[in-house]
Tab-separated table of C-alpha atoms and ligand atoms in Angstrom:
chain	number	residue	atom	x	y	z
X	1	MET	CA	130.229	157.442	82.552
X	2	ARG	CA	129.642	157.141	78.853
X	3	TYR	CA	131.667	154.943	76.475
X	4	ASP	CA	131.639	154.067	72.751
X	5	LEU	CA	132.307	150.447	73.499
X	6	ALA	CA	131.838	148.234	76.601
X	7	VAL	CA	133.415	144.743	76.607
X	8	ILE	CA	132.393	142.350	79.254
X	9	GLY	CA	135.198	139.764	79.870
X	10	SER	CA	138.840	139.755	79.180
X	11	GLY	CA	138.981	136.582	77.180
X	12	GLN	CA	140.775	135.843	73.887
X	13	GLY	CA	138.607	138.114	71.803
X	14	GLY	CA	137.673	140.761	74.160
X	15	VAL	CA	141.111	142.037	75.073
X	16	PRO	CA	142.417	142.668	71.521
X	17	LEU	CA	139.012	144.182	70.518
X	18	ALA	CA	139.176	146.683	73.423
X	19	LEU	CA	142.799	147.559	72.730
X	20	ASP	CA	142.153	147.992	68.968
X	21	PHE	CA	139.221	150.339	69.551
X	22	ALA	CA	141.012	152.335	72.177
X	23	LYS	CA	143.984	152.756	69.879
X	24	SER	CA	141.721	154.238	67.263
X	25	GLY	CA	140.564	156.906	69.806
X	26	ARG	CA	137.341	155.353	70.933
X	27	ARG	CA	136.233	155.457	74.660
X	28	VAL	CA	136.355	151.776	75.745
X	29	VAL	CA	135.562	150.148	79.070
X	30	LEU	CA	136.478	146.581	79.783
X	31	PHE	CA	135.006	144.610	82.724
X	32	GLU	CA	136.684	141.526	84.185
X	33	ARG	CA	135.537	139.892	87.470
X	34	GLY	CA	138.233	137.341	87.615
X	35	ASP	CA	141.850	136.941	86.439
X	36	LEU	CA	142.909	138.961	83.363
X	37	GLY	CA	143.206	136.875	80.276
X	38	GLY	CA	140.184	134.576	80.910
X	39	THR	CA	140.023	130.786	80.585
X	40	CYS	CA	142.806	130.167	78.197
X	41	VAL	CA	145.532	131.967	80.052
X	42	ASN	CA	144.532	131.146	83.638
X	43	VAL	CA	142.748	127.759	83.793
X	44	GLY	CA	142.611	126.504	80.249
X	45	CYS	CA	145.175	126.084	77.364
X	46	THR	CA	148.239	127.702	79.103
X	47	PRO	CA	148.289	125.724	82.360
X	48	SER	CA	147.088	122.427	80.786
X	49	LYS	CA	149.720	122.475	77.981
X	50	SER	CA	152.485	123.429	80.393
X	51	PHE	CA	151.385	120.635	82.590
X	52	LEU	CA	151.308	118.169	79.709
X	53	ALA	CA	154.804	119.187	78.675
X	54	SER	CA	156.063	117.735	81.913
X	55	ALA	CA	153.638	114.742	81.885
X	56	HIS	CA	154.690	113.773	78.270
X	57	ALA	CA	158.349	114.145	79.101
X	58	ALA	CA	157.814	111.476	81.828
X	59	GLY	CA	155.576	109.373	79.568
X	60	ARG	CA	158.077	109.422	76.719
X	61	ALA	CA	160.979	108.438	79.050
X	62	ARG	CA	158.969	105.549	80.413
X	63	ARG	CA	158.175	104.282	77.022
X	64	ALA	CA	161.760	104.690	75.630
X	65	GLY	CA	162.322	100.955	76.495
X	66	ARG	CA	161.060	100.241	72.959
X	67	LEU	CA	163.955	102.023	71.617
X	68	GLY	CA	166.367	100.214	73.844
X	69	VAL	CA	166.716	103.039	76.297
X	70	GLU	CA	165.832	102.275	79.876
X	71	ALA	CA	164.986	105.336	82.029
X	72	GLN	CA	164.273	105.685	85.643
X	73	VAL	CA	161.781	108.492	85.901
X	74	ARG	CA	161.517	110.479	89.066
X	75	VAL	CA	159.035	113.343	89.009
X	76	ASP	CA	159.219	116.447	91.188
X	77	VAL	CA	155.523	117.179	91.153
X	78	PRO	CA	155.728	120.461	93.269
X	79	ALA	CA	158.292	121.686	90.613
X	80	VAL	CA	155.907	120.721	87.767
X	81	MET	CA	152.992	122.574	89.392
X	82	GLU	CA	155.090	125.623	90.244
X	83	ARG	CA	156.367	125.768	86.694
X	84	VAL	CA	152.705	125.732	85.392
X	85	ARG	CA	151.834	128.592	87.669
X	86	THR	CA	154.885	130.654	86.650
X	87	ILE	CA	154.042	130.300	82.946
X	88	VAL	CA	150.405	131.331	83.712
X	89	GLY	CA	151.603	134.254	85.790
X	90	GLU	CA	153.848	135.528	82.960
X	91	TRP	CA	151.070	135.468	80.304
X	92	ARG	CA	148.634	137.056	82.685
X	93	ASP	CA	151.088	139.825	83.445
X	94	GLY	CA	151.485	140.336	79.685
X	95	VAL	CA	147.726	140.907	79.302
X	96	GLU	CA	147.765	143.245	82.228
X	97	ALA	CA	150.703	145.179	80.823
X	98	LYS	CA	149.104	145.631	77.436
X	99	LEU	CA	145.900	147.011	78.994
X	100	ALA	CA	147.850	149.331	81.351
X	101	ARG	CA	149.710	150.821	78.370
X	102	SER	CA	146.343	151.481	76.648
X	103	SER	CA	143.517	153.961	77.261
X	104	VAL	CA	141.095	151.035	77.998
X	105	GLN	CA	139.436	151.809	81.212
X	106	LEU	CA	139.678	148.498	83.090
X	107	VAL	CA	137.029	147.777	85.718
X	108	ARG	CA	137.960	144.737	87.933
X	109	ALA	CA	134.394	143.775	88.851
X	110	GLU	CA	131.426	141.754	87.650
X	111	ALA	CA	129.261	143.624	85.144
X	112	SER	CA	125.550	143.222	85.138
X	113	PHE	CA	122.745	144.794	82.833
X	114	GLU	CA	120.523	147.481	84.097
X	115	ALA	CA	119.234	148.155	80.617
X	116	PRO	CA	120.489	147.282	77.152
X	117	HIS	CA	123.102	150.083	77.162
X	118	ARG	CA	123.426	150.508	80.823
X	119	LEU	CA	125.711	148.338	82.865
X	120	ARG	CA	126.384	148.168	86.580
X	121	ALA	CA	129.775	147.128	88.125
X	122	ASP	CA	130.965	147.708	91.743
X	123	GLY	CA	127.980	150.023	92.360
X	124	GLU	CA	128.837	152.323	89.410
X	125	ILE	CA	126.815	152.825	86.186
X	126	TYR	CA	128.474	152.617	82.752
X	127	GLU	CA	126.711	153.477	79.597
X	128	ALA	CA	127.928	152.401	76.199
X	129	GLU	CA	126.693	152.711	72.618
X	130	GLN	CA	127.932	149.286	71.717
X	131	VAL	CA	128.209	146.277	74.062
X	132	VAL	CA	130.250	143.142	73.436
X	133	LEU	CA	129.891	139.959	75.549
X	134	ASP	CA	133.059	137.888	75.833
X	135	THR	CA	132.096	136.092	79.085
X	136	GLY	CA	133.091	132.568	78.226
X	137	THR	CA	132.166	129.464	80.004
X	138	ARG	CA	132.688	127.712	83.370
X	139	PRO	CA	132.709	123.982	84.271
X	140	THR	CA	129.359	122.277	84.370
X	141	ILE	CA	128.673	120.659	87.704
X	142	PRO	CA	126.393	117.644	87.481
X	143	PRO	CA	123.534	117.247	90.008
X	144	VAL	CA	125.080	114.287	91.646
X	145	ASP	CA	123.859	113.439	95.173
X	146	GLY	CA	126.471	114.525	97.736
X	147	LEU	CA	128.756	116.344	95.375
X	148	THR	CA	128.072	119.906	96.397
X	149	GLY	CA	130.234	120.887	99.429
X	150	THR	CA	132.969	118.329	98.696
X	151	PRO	CA	136.353	119.639	97.616
X	152	PHE	CA	136.113	118.151	94.148
X	153	LEU	CA	138.427	119.622	91.440
X	154	THR	CA	137.581	121.245	88.057
X	155	ASN	CA	139.967	122.776	85.584
X	156	THR	CA	139.620	126.015	87.696
X	157	THR	CA	141.197	124.436	90.841
X	158	PHE	CA	143.207	121.674	89.329
X	159	PHE	CA	146.375	123.786	88.759
X	160	ARG	CA	146.230	125.296	92.217
X	161	GLN	CA	147.337	121.884	93.630
X	162	GLU	CA	150.893	121.862	95.007
X	163	THR	CA	151.131	118.175	94.468
X	164	LEU	CA	149.002	115.468	92.740
X	165	PRO	CA	146.833	112.945	94.516
X	166	ARG	CA	147.707	109.216	94.722
X	167	ARG	CA	144.496	108.356	93.055
X	168	MET	CA	142.146	110.542	91.148
X	169	ILE	CA	138.608	109.690	89.566
X	170	VAL	CA	137.752	111.696	86.475
X	171	LEU	CA	134.113	112.356	85.569
X	172	GLY	CA	133.983	112.962	81.831
X	173	SER	CA	135.997	111.869	78.849
X	174	GLY	CA	136.059	114.886	76.594
X	175	TYR	CA	139.333	116.590	75.875
X	176	ILE	CA	139.754	118.288	79.247
X	177	GLY	CA	139.281	114.888	81.208
X	178	LEU	CA	141.471	113.120	78.892
X	179	GLU	CA	144.309	115.662	78.731
X	180	LEU	CA	144.360	116.109	82.576
X	181	GLY	CA	143.657	112.414	83.255
X	182	GLN	CA	146.594	111.175	81.030
X	183	GLY	CA	148.788	113.984	82.291
X	184	ALA	CA	148.222	113.136	85.989
X	185	ALA	CA	148.670	109.464	85.164
X	186	ARG	CA	152.055	110.012	83.499
X	187	LEU	CA	153.149	112.048	86.620
X	188	GLY	CA	152.317	109.171	88.926
X	189	THR	CA	148.611	109.357	89.872
X	190	GLU	CA	146.331	106.302	89.527
X	191	VAL	CA	143.462	107.577	87.280
X	192	THR	CA	140.004	106.089	86.733
X	193	LEU	CA	137.916	107.744	83.957
X	194	VAL	CA	134.130	107.429	84.190
X	195	THR	CA	131.851	108.329	81.180
X	196	PRO	CA	128.167	107.590	80.411
X	197	ASP	CA	129.187	107.293	76.754
X	198	ASP	CA	130.135	103.986	75.021
X	199	ARG	CA	133.592	105.414	74.261
X	200	ILE	CA	135.851	108.185	75.250
X	201	LEU	CA	135.939	111.318	73.204
X	202	ALA	CA	132.430	110.471	71.996
X	203	ARG	CA	132.560	113.189	69.265
X	204	GLU	CA	135.305	111.426	67.382
X	205	GLU	CA	135.134	108.320	65.258
X	206	LEU	CA	135.309	104.869	66.942
X	207	ASP	CA	138.857	103.985	65.839
X	208	VAL	CA	140.216	107.321	67.035
X	209	CYS	CA	138.748	106.434	70.468
X	210	SER	CA	140.181	102.917	70.291
X	211	VAL	CA	143.711	104.153	69.612
X	212	LEU	CA	143.381	106.631	72.508
X	213	THR	CA	141.942	104.102	74.923
X	214	ARG	CA	144.842	101.758	74.278
X	215	SER	CA	147.335	104.401	74.810
X	216	LEU	CA	145.633	105.565	78.020
X	217	GLY	CA	145.707	101.902	79.163
X	218	ILE	CA	149.461	101.847	78.736
X	219	ASP	CA	149.723	104.863	80.959
X	220	GLY	CA	147.724	102.951	83.528
X	221	VAL	CA	144.450	104.949	83.043
X	222	ARG	CA	141.410	102.702	83.838
X	223	THR	CA	138.406	103.676	81.733
X	224	LEU	CA	134.796	102.815	82.843
X	225	LEU	CA	132.365	103.367	79.965
X	226	GLU	CA	128.552	103.610	80.085
X	227	ARG	CA	128.586	104.430	83.734
X	228	ARG	CA	127.445	107.502	85.727
X	229	ALA	CA	128.273	108.632	89.136
X	230	VAL	CA	125.127	108.704	91.244
X	231	ARG	CA	126.575	109.550	94.708
X	232	VAL	CA	129.632	111.256	95.996
X	233	ALA	CA	130.916	111.315	99.619
X	234	HIS	CA	134.068	112.843	101.100
X	235	ASP	CA	135.309	111.837	104.541
X	236	GLY	CA	137.950	114.628	104.891
X	237	GLU	CA	140.646	112.590	103.114
X	238	ARG	CA	138.989	110.414	100.523
X	239	PHE	CA	136.190	110.589	97.968
X	240	THR	CA	133.806	107.628	97.538
X	241	VAL	CA	132.073	107.663	94.262
X	242	THR	CA	129.104	105.284	93.704
X	243	LEU	CA	128.263	104.447	90.048
X	244	ASP	CA	124.813	103.621	88.775
X	245	GLU	CA	125.583	99.955	88.484
X	246	GLY	CA	126.675	99.790	92.052
X	247	THR	CA	130.510	99.940	91.775
X	248	VAL	CA	132.077	102.040	94.459
X	249	LEU	CA	135.291	103.837	93.681
X	250	GLU	CA	137.674	105.415	96.095
X	251	ALA	CA	140.265	108.160	95.534
X	252	GLU	CA	142.045	111.131	97.134
X	253	ALA	CA	140.702	113.451	94.349
X	254	LEU	CA	137.832	113.815	92.110
X	255	LEU	CA	137.992	115.895	88.911
X	256	VAL	CA	134.681	117.002	87.283
X	257	ALA	CA	135.148	117.581	83.537
X	258	ILE	CA	131.754	116.818	82.068
X	259	GLY	CA	131.203	119.971	79.838
X	260	ARG	CA	130.962	123.747	80.012
X	261	THR	CA	128.176	126.110	80.936
X	262	PRO	CA	128.020	129.620	79.443
X	263	ASN	CA	128.555	132.688	81.695
X	264	VAL	CA	125.750	135.099	81.049
X	265	PRO	CA	125.737	138.416	83.004
X	266	GLU	CA	122.858	139.159	85.340
X	267	GLY	CA	119.987	140.952	83.560
X	268	THR	CA	120.995	139.702	80.079
X	269	ILE	CA	117.546	138.422	79.276
X	270	GLU	CA	115.341	140.405	81.715
X	271	ARG	CA	116.817	143.867	81.424
X	272	ALA	CA	118.826	143.829	78.165
X	273	GLY	CA	116.485	141.636	76.211
X	274	ILE	CA	119.165	139.471	74.660
X	275	ALA	CA	117.947	136.210	73.474
X	276	LEU	CA	119.766	132.913	74.495
X	277	ASP	CA	119.536	129.608	72.724
X	278	GLU	CA	118.097	126.479	74.159
X	279	ARG	CA	121.460	125.701	75.690
X	280	GLY	CA	121.835	128.980	77.436
X	281	PHE	CA	124.434	130.461	74.987
X	282	VAL	CA	123.888	133.980	73.461
X	283	GLN	CA	122.047	133.690	70.211
X	284	CYS	CA	124.079	135.332	67.383
X	285	ASP	CA	123.696	135.830	63.697
X	286	PRO	CA	126.541	135.208	61.306
X	287	TYR	CA	127.889	138.756	62.077
X	288	LEU	CA	128.133	137.979	65.830
X	289	ARG	CA	125.126	140.296	66.393
X	290	THR	CA	122.792	139.353	69.240
X	291	SER	CA	119.023	139.901	69.222
X	292	VAL	CA	119.482	143.466	70.418
X	293	ALA	CA	120.772	146.314	68.241
X	294	GLN	CA	124.377	147.174	68.873
X	295	HIS	CA	124.945	144.211	71.106
X	296	PHE	CA	127.414	141.585	70.084
X	297	ALA	CA	128.961	138.407	71.443
X	298	LEU	CA	132.176	136.460	70.665
X	299	GLY	CA	134.076	133.367	71.772
X	300	ASP	CA	132.572	130.487	73.793
X	301	VAL	CA	129.506	132.414	75.040
X	302	ALA	CA	128.384	132.870	71.430
X	303	GLY	CA	127.577	129.116	71.164
X	304	GLN	CA	130.254	127.881	68.748
X	305	PRO	CA	133.238	125.534	69.036
X	306	GLN	CA	134.910	126.396	72.171
X	307	PHE	CA	138.496	127.260	71.403
X	308	THR	CA	140.840	130.132	71.814
X	309	HIS	CA	141.563	130.429	68.149
X	310	VAL	CA	137.910	130.794	67.568
X	311	SER	CA	137.458	133.608	70.087
X	312	TRP	CA	140.627	135.372	68.769
X	313	GLU	CA	139.419	135.088	65.218
X	314	ASP	CA	135.962	136.436	66.216
X	315	PHE	CA	137.748	139.532	67.269
X	316	ARG	CA	138.926	140.173	63.754
X	317	ARG	CA	135.464	139.329	62.328
X	318	LEU	CA	133.778	141.553	64.897
X	319	ARG	CA	136.145	144.402	64.414
X	320	ALA	CA	135.397	144.414	60.763
X	321	VAL	CA	131.593	144.223	61.426
X	322	LEU	CA	131.698	147.106	63.887
X	323	LYS	CA	133.630	149.115	61.332
X	324	GLY	CA	130.783	148.357	58.815
X	325	ASP	CA	132.447	145.721	56.682
X	326	ARG	CA	130.103	142.725	56.246
X	327	SER	CA	132.228	140.883	53.693
X	328	ARG	CA	132.938	137.889	56.005
X	329	THR	CA	130.781	135.940	58.512
X	330	ARG	CA	131.733	133.790	61.436
X	331	ASP	CA	130.807	130.681	59.242
X	332	ASP	CA	133.163	131.285	56.400
X	333	ARG	CA	136.248	129.874	58.005
X	334	VAL	CA	137.740	126.419	58.244
X	335	LEU	CA	137.966	125.384	61.787
X	336	ALA	CA	140.224	122.791	63.305
X	337	TYR	CA	141.073	121.628	66.723
X	338	ALA	CA	143.713	119.573	68.557
X	339	MET	CA	143.774	117.405	71.677
X	340	TYR	CA	147.183	117.166	73.341
X	341	THR	CA	147.033	113.711	74.671
X	342	GLU	CA	149.712	111.284	73.365
X	343	PRO	CA	148.940	110.331	70.711
X	344	GLN	CA	147.505	113.741	69.685
X	345	VAL	CA	144.294	114.227	67.830
X	346	GLY	CA	144.064	116.841	65.073
X	347	ARG	CA	140.781	117.355	63.284
X	348	VAL	CA	139.570	119.778	60.548
X	349	GLY	CA	136.236	119.900	58.797
X	350	MET	CA	134.054	116.963	58.703
X	351	THR	CA	134.495	113.281	59.498
X	352	ALA	CA	133.244	110.360	57.458
X	353	ASP	CA	130.618	109.807	60.055
X	354	ASP	CA	129.479	113.478	59.760
X	355	ALA	CA	129.250	113.136	55.988
X	356	VAL	CA	127.076	109.988	56.375
X	357	MET	CA	124.797	111.688	58.998
X	358	ARG	CA	124.418	114.681	56.705
X	359	GLY	CA	123.850	112.559	53.623
X	360	ILE	CA	126.871	114.003	51.799
X	361	ASP	CA	128.537	111.913	48.994
X	362	HIS	CA	132.014	111.368	49.998
X	363	ARG	CA	135.127	109.173	49.751
X	364	VAL	CA	137.304	108.251	52.683
X	365	VAL	CA	140.824	106.937	52.958
X	366	THR	CA	143.011	106.031	55.906
X	367	LEU	CA	146.684	105.533	56.189
X	368	PRO	CA	148.173	103.936	59.318
X	369	LEU	CA	151.212	105.609	60.739
X	370	ALA	CA	152.965	102.161	60.787
X	371	ASP	CA	153.107	102.624	56.934
X	372	VAL	CA	154.866	106.023	57.292
X	373	ALA	CA	158.640	105.579	57.463
X	374	ARG	CA	159.114	108.139	60.281
X	375	GLY	CA	156.482	106.391	62.433
X	376	ALA	CA	158.169	103.034	62.139
X	377	GLU	CA	161.736	104.496	62.551
X	378	TRP	CA	161.015	106.500	65.669
X	379	GLY	CA	158.709	103.839	67.246
X	380	LEU	CA	155.766	106.202	66.920
X	381	GLU	CA	153.441	104.060	64.715
X	382	GLU	CA	150.328	104.593	66.951
X	383	GLY	CA	147.484	106.102	64.919
X	384	PHE	CA	146.545	107.062	61.452
X	385	PHE	CA	145.731	109.821	58.952
X	386	ARG	CA	142.312	109.939	57.489
X	387	LEU	CA	141.018	112.185	54.643
X	388	VAL	CA	137.387	112.729	53.574
X	389	VAL	CA	136.785	114.171	50.071
X	390	ASP	CA	133.966	115.172	47.759
X	391	PRO	CA	134.031	112.826	44.722
X	392	THR	CA	132.106	115.360	42.578
X	393	ASN	CA	134.777	118.145	42.640
X	394	ASP	CA	137.671	116.512	44.569
X	395	ALA	CA	137.400	119.165	47.390
X	396	ILE	CA	138.709	118.211	50.754
X	397	LEU	CA	135.792	117.947	53.228
X	398	GLY	CA	137.887	117.161	56.267
X	399	ALA	CA	140.529	115.140	57.938
X	400	THR	CA	141.250	113.380	61.130
X	401	PHE	CA	144.819	112.734	62.273
X	402	ILE	CA	145.841	110.730	65.334
X	403	GLY	CA	149.421	110.327	66.150
X	404	TYR	CA	152.588	112.196	67.125
X	405	GLU	CA	152.130	115.905	66.722
X	406	ALA	CA	148.783	115.417	64.828
X	407	GLY	CA	147.724	118.966	66.053
X	408	GLU	CA	150.580	120.440	64.045
X	409	LEU	CA	150.238	118.187	60.951
X	410	ILE	CA	146.534	118.790	60.509
X	411	HIS	CA	147.449	122.335	59.389
X	412	VAL	CA	148.630	120.991	56.154
X	413	ILE	CA	145.042	120.003	55.453
X	414	LEU	CA	143.584	123.189	56.942
X	415	ALA	CA	145.746	125.271	54.578
X	416	HIS	CA	144.556	123.304	51.547
X	417	MET	CA	140.919	123.655	52.637
X	418	GLU	CA	141.279	127.412	53.202
X	419	ALA	CA	142.846	127.824	49.864
X	420	GLY	CA	140.036	125.768	48.252
X	421	SER	CA	142.483	123.344	46.769
X	422	THR	CA	141.787	119.701	46.112
X	423	TRP	CA	143.162	116.222	47.087
X	424	ARG	CA	144.751	116.101	43.700
X	425	VAL	CA	146.981	119.031	44.555
X	426	LEU	CA	147.909	117.261	47.817
X	427	GLU	CA	148.582	114.039	45.846
X	428	ARG	CA	151.024	115.942	43.606
X	429	SER	CA	152.988	117.489	46.522
X	430	VAL	CA	156.466	116.094	47.206
X	431	HIS	CA	156.952	116.039	50.989
X	432	VAL	CA	160.241	115.617	52.681
X	433	HIS	CA	161.465	112.179	53.608
X	434	PRO	CA	161.278	110.840	56.320
X	435	THR	CA	158.689	113.110	57.982
X	436	PHE	CA	155.243	112.408	59.347
X	437	ALA	CA	154.110	114.938	56.862
X	438	GLU	CA	155.305	112.750	54.044
X	439	GLY	CA	152.371	110.523	55.009
X	440	ILE	CA	149.847	113.175	53.673
X	441	PRO	CA	150.410	113.002	49.976
X	442	SER	CA	150.693	109.185	50.529
X	443	LEU	CA	147.288	109.411	52.100
X	444	ALA	CA	145.819	111.345	49.063
X	445	ARG	CA	147.439	108.904	46.716
X	446	LEU	CA	145.113	106.230	48.142
X	447	LEU	CA	142.311	108.041	46.263
X	448	ALA	CA	144.020	107.996	42.909
V	1	FAD	C1	141.307	122.878	80.618
V	1	FAD	C2	141.095	123.623	79.352
V	1	FAD	C3	141.991	123.499	78.360
V	1	FAD	C4	141.860	124.169	77.196
V	1	FAD	N1	142.676	123.932	76.115
V	1	FAD	C5	142.484	124.552	74.907
V	1	FAD	C6	143.423	124.393	73.974
V	1	FAD	O1	144.387	123.666	74.023
V	1	FAD	N2	143.225	125.036	72.714
V	1	FAD	C7	142.108	125.851	72.566
V	1	FAD	O2	141.994	126.398	71.542
V	1	FAD	N3	141.218	126.019	73.549
V	1	FAD	C8	141.293	125.352	74.701
V	1	FAD	N4	140.466	125.598	75.786
V	1	FAD	C9	139.268	126.451	75.487
V	1	FAD	C10	139.639	127.927	75.606
V	1	FAD	O3	140.240	128.179	76.854
V	1	FAD	C11	138.439	128.667	75.445
V	1	FAD	O4	137.739	128.300	74.284
V	1	FAD	C12	138.779	130.264	75.418
V	1	FAD	O5	139.496	130.611	76.557
V	1	FAD	C13	137.419	130.979	75.398
V	1	FAD	O6	137.753	132.307	75.268
V	1	FAD	P1	136.605	133.447	75.406
V	1	FAD	O7	137.198	134.691	74.934
V	1	FAD	O8	135.353	132.913	74.825
V	1	FAD	O9	136.190	133.566	76.923
V	1	FAD	P2	137.176	133.275	78.320
V	1	FAD	O10	138.528	133.133	77.997
V	1	FAD	O11	136.445	132.223	79.048
V	1	FAD	O12	136.947	134.726	79.071
V	1	FAD	C14	135.786	135.204	79.697
V	1	FAD	C15	136.063	136.059	80.776
V	1	FAD	O13	134.917	136.837	81.163
V	1	FAD	C16	134.848	137.042	82.471
V	1	FAD	N5	133.483	137.254	82.918
V	1	FAD	C17	132.352	136.378	82.744
V	1	FAD	N6	131.269	137.042	83.172
V	1	FAD	C18	131.629	138.234	83.566
V	1	FAD	C19	130.890	139.451	84.068
V	1	FAD	N7	129.559	139.323	84.225
V	1	FAD	N8	131.530	140.480	84.333
V	1	FAD	C20	132.938	140.599	84.142
V	1	FAD	N9	133.721	139.494	83.675
V	1	FAD	C21	132.986	138.397	83.410
V	1	FAD	C22	135.371	135.741	83.104
V	1	FAD	O14	135.949	135.928	84.356
V	1	FAD	C23	136.555	135.368	81.995
V	1	FAD	O15	137.779	135.921	82.444
V	1	FAD	C24	140.615	124.915	76.978
V	1	FAD	C25	139.739	125.141	78.003
V	1	FAD	C26	139.966	124.515	79.206
V	1	FAD	C27	138.908	124.733	80.270
């Protein structure tokens, strides 16, 4: 069977690309070995954010005492988990319906390379002029003694639980560990986070981590820093996790969230000749081209910030490249990210720490949310807004917001950066009182 385009993986970029090409009359084959929709829909953003909606409702109710409102919180955990799976099912069905309405040939099997333009799936051979890898990542499993063979959880299995454990140990303190850890704690689980780093969310600046650690502490999350699990045992009911300094932890569940490993189809290096980088991701140039002609990669597997909006935007960039338009590269975009703990973290561009490390001349200002009227009035003064600018031309280099809905508010900065505007434009802006967003020009005014 011969095709114009073969897409491996039905992730955030692969599906729209396949649909778009099929719509323009090209013969397209799409391979998916798991659930349609990839990580985001099935085991990533959709279930985690649906889960957090319940967790944060419980957390906010418990903390309403500071507003003079005392709430008795009773959580129906099976209903929470069922709601999560229902929402996931609806989104997955949506992807399936879109593909069914198209002329994309969907092959529900694992694809491997026989040769650069020859793929095998389910015993059949498929040939394609152009091949796109959208194969994503999977949880990294550390080589901890005794871990293999125990029923530990990852983000892949976490949402299959009917109920939540009484106690849960979380290995890892990146955004997945923190979101699921805080979420479980707010729904009634006793959570212990273990990280080898000297702070949680080690990629962020120290005071971001301090605000978060304090907030997690209020939710009852215990954080053990600079420690590693060295041995795991499971007796049929409970996990025993031994840490490097000798502490022994016990819990009914163990969640492994230490990072992500790229999914690379069998034969990628040996039979297709596609080069990988030192971390095992597909090596790509700024046009998402791999080392082999007419082979491309997008999304997580292309070794870039691992977010749904990146994979989806890659689709638009790659579509242009495949149609011969090289006016934009994957690097000429402003990237932001959000973490949906409470308080949230929203970040765009570089931090002051990044600027120092890269030797970039910069100015940095910080505004505590306690100084923003809305923060004080609503009892949501945890956190701050921080802006990093270039003193030579007033350009905005980046921002870190931590606080209520910081993931939404960061888009004000993103839009200014994308438009190439300066902090002086921000400083002139008149924002609505009393909103959190009103704090953003106030933040810029600290530079004046
Ligand atoms: C718990 C969690 C929460 C997250 N929350 C957010 C969030 O809030 N916001 C955000 O932006 N990002 C979030 N992410 C990250 C986001 O989910 C990923 O960045 C995004 O899904 C990556 O999309 P992708 O297109 O690269 O690949 P994926 O969505 O991972 O899709 C890859 C697909 O390829 C298939 N596949 C792999 N190998 C083969 C093969 N050989 N043959 C056939 N099929 C194959 C896989 O089965 C999979 O379906 C989260 C991730 C996790 C784990």
